[in-house]
PDB file of C-alpha atoms in Angstrom:
ATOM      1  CA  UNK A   1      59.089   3.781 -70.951  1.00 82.00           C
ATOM      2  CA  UNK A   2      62.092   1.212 -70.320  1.00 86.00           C
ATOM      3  CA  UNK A   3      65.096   1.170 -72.051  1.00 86.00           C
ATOM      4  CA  UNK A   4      65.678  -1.218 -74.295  1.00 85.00           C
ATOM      5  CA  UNK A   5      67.662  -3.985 -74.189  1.00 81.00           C
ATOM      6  CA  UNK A   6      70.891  -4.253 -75.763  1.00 79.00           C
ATOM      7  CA  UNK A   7      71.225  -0.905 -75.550  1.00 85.00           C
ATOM      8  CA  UNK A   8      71.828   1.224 -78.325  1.00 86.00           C
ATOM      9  CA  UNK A   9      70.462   4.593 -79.474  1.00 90.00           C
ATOM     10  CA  UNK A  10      67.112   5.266 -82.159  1.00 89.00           C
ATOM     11  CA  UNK A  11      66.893   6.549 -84.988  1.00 90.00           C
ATOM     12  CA  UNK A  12      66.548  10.121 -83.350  1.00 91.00           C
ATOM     13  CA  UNK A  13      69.718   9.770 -81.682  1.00 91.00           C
ATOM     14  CA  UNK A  14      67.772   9.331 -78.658  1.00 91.00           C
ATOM     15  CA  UNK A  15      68.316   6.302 -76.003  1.00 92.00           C
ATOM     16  CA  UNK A  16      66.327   3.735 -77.395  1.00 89.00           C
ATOM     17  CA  UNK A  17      62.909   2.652 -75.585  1.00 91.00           C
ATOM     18  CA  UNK A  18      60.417  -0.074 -75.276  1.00 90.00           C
ATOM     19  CA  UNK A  19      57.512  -1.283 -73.791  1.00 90.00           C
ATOM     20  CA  UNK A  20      57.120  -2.904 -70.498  1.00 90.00           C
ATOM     21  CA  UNK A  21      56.416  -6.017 -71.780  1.00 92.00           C
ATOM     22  CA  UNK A  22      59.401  -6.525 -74.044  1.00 92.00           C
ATOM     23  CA  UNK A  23      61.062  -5.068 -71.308  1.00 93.00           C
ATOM     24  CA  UNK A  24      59.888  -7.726 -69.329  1.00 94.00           C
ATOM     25  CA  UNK A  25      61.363 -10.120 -71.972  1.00 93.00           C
ATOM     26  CA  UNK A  26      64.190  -8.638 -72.066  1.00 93.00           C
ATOM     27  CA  UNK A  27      64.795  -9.147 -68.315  1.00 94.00           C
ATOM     28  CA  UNK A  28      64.178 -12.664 -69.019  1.00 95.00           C
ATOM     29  CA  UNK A  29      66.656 -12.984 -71.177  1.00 92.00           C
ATOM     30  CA  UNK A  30      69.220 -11.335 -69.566  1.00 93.00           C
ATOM     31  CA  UNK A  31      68.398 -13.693 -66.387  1.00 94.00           C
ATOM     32  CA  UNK A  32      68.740 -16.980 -68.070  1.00 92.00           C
ATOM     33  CA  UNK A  33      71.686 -16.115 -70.038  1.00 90.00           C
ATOM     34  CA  UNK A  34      74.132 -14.313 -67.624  1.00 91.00           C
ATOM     35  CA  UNK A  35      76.541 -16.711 -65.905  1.00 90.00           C
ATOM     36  CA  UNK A  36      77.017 -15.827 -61.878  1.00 91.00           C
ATOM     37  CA  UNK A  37      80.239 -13.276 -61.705  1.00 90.00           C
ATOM     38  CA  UNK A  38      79.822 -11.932 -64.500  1.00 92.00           C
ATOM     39  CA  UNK A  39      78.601  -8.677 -63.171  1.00 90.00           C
ATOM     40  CA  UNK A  40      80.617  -7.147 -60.886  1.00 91.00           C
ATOM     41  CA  UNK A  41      78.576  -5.175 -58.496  1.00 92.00           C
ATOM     42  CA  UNK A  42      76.376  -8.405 -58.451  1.00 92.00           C
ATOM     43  CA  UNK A  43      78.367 -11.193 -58.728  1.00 93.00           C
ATOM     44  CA  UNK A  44      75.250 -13.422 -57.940  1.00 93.00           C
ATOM     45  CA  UNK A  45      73.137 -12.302 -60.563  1.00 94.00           C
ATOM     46  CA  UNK A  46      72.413 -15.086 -63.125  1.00 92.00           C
ATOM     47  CA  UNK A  47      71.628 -18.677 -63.474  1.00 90.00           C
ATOM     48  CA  UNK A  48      74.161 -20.279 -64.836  1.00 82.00           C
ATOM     49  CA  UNK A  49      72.369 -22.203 -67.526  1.00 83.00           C
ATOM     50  CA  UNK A  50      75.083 -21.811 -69.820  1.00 79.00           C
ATOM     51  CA  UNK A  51      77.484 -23.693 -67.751  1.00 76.00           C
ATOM     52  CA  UNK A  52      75.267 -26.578 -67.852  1.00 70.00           C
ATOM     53  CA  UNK A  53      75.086 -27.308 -71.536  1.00 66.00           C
ATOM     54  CA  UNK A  54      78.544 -29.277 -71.485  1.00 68.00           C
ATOM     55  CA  UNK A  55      76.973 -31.562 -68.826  1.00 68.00           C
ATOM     56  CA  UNK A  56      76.004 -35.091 -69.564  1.00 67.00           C
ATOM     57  CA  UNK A  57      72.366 -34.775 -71.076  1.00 66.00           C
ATOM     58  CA  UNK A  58      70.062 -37.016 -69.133  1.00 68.00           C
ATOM     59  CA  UNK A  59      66.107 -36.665 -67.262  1.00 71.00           C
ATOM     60  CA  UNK A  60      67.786 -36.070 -64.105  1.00 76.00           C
ATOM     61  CA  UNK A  61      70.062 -33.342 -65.421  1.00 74.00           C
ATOM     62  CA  UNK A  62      66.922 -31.330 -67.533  1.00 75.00           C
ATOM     63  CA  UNK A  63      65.455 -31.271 -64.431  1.00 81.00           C
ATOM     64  CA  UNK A  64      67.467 -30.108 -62.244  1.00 82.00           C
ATOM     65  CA  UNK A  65      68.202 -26.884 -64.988  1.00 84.00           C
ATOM     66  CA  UNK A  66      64.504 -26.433 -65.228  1.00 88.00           C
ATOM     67  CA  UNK A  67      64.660 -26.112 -61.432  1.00 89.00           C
ATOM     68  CA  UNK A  68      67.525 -23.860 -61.015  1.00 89.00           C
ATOM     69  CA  UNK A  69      66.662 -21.439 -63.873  1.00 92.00           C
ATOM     70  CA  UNK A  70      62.975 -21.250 -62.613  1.00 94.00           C
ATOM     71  CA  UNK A  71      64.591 -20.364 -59.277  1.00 94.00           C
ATOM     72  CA  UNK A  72      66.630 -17.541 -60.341  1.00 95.00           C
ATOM     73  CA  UNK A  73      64.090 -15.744 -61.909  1.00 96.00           C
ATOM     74  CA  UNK A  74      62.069 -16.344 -59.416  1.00 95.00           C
ATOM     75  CA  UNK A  75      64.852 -14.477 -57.279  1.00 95.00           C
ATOM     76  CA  UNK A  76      65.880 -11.754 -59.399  1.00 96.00           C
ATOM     77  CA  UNK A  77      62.426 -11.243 -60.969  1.00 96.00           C
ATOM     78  CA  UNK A  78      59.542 -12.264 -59.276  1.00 96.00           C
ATOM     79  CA  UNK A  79      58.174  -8.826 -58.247  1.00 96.00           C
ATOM     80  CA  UNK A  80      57.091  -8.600 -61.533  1.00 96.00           C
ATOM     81  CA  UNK A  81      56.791 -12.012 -62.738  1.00 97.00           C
ATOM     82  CA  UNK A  82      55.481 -15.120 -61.097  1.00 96.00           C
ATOM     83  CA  UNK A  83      56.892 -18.369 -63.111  1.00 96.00           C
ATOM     84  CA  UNK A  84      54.552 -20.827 -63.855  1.00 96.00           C
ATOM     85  CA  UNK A  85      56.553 -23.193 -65.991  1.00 95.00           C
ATOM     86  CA  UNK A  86      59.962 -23.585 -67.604  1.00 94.00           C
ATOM     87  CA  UNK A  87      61.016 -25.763 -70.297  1.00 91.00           C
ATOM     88  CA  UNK A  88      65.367 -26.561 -71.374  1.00 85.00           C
ATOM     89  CA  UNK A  89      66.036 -28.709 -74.484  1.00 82.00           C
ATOM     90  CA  UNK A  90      69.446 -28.914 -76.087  1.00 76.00           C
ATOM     91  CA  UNK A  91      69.743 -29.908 -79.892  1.00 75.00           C
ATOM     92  CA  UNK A  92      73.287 -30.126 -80.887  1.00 72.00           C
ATOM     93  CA  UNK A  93      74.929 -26.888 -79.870  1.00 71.00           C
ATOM     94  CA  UNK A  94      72.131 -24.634 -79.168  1.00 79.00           C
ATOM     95  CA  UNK A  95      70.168 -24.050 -75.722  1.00 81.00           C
ATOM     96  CA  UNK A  96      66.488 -23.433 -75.815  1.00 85.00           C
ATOM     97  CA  UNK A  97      64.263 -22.211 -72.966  1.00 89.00           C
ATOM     98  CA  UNK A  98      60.264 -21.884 -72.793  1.00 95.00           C
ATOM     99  CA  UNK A  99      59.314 -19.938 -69.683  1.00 96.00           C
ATOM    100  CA  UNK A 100      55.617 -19.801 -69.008  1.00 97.00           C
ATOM    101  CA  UNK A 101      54.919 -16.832 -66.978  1.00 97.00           C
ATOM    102  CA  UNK A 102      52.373 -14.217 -65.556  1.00 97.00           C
ATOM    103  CA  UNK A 103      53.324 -10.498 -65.422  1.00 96.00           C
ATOM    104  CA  UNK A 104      51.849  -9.624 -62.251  1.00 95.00           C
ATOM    105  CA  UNK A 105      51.034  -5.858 -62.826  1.00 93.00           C
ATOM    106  CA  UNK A 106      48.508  -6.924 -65.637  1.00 93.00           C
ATOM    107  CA  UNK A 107      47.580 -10.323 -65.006  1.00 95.00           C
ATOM    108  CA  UNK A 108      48.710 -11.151 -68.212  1.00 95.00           C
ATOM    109  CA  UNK A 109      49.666 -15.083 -68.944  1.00 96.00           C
ATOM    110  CA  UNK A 110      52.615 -15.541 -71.383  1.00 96.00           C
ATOM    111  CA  UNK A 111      54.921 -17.962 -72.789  1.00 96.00           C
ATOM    112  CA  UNK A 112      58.403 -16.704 -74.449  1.00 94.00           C
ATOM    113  CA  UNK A 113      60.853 -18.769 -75.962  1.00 94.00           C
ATOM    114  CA  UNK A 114      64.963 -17.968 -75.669  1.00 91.00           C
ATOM    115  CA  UNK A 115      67.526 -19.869 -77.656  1.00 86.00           C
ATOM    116  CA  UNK A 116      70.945 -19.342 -77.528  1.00 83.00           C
ATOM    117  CA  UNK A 117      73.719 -21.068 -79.699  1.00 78.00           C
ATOM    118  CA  UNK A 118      76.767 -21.825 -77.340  1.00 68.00           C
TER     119      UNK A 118
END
C-alpha cells in the first residue's frame, strides 16, 4: 500500500497508508498545486497553476491553464493516468480544478475536484 499523502503517522504509530486510488489523488494534487522550483532535486516538477491566479481572468487565459495543467500531469503522471479533461474556475480568492481522468491499471473513469484558497 502507498503512503499517504501529507504524511504523517496512524494511529499505531505506524507510517500512515492508503489505497492506490487516493494515492492516485493524492498525486494529483500534489501536481497541480506545486509551483516549478519548489523541489529541489526536481526543480521542474509542477505546473505552476498557482502563479496564474493573479493573471487577468479572461477565455483566453482559462484556456491556456486548462492546457498547461493538463500537460503537466500528463508529464509527470501519465503512466498511470491518461487525462481526459480538465476544468480551472476562479471565484474570488480560491482556485478550483476538475480533472477528468482514467487510471490506466484498472480502467477506471474518474472525475476529482481540487480547490485551493490562495
Amino acid at each position: 500500500m502507498p503512503i499517504d499523502y501529507p504524511f504523517h503517522v496512524d494511529s499505531g504509530g505506524r507510517t500512515a497508508r492508503t489505497t492506490e486510488t487516493e494515492h492516485i489523488r493524492d498525486l494529483i494534487e500534489q501536481v497541480l498545486f506545486t509551483s516549478p522550483g519548489e523541489r529541489a532535486n526536481r526543480p521542474a516538477f509542477g505546473c505552476g497553476l498557482m502563479r496564474l491566479i493573479f493573471a487577468p481572468n479572461s477565455d483566453e487565459l482559462a484556456a491556456a491553464t486548462e492546457y498547461l495543467v493538463q500537460g503537466a500531469l500528463q508529464q509527470w503522471l501519465g503512466d498511470i493516468i491518461r487525462v481526459d479533461e480538465v476544468e480551472v474556475s476562479s471565484e474570488e480568492s480560491t482556485i478550483n480544478v476538475t480533472v477528468r481522468f482514467m487510471m490506466l491499471k484498472t480502467r477506471e473513469s474518474m472525475v476529482e475536484e481540487y480547490s485551493r484558497e490562495v
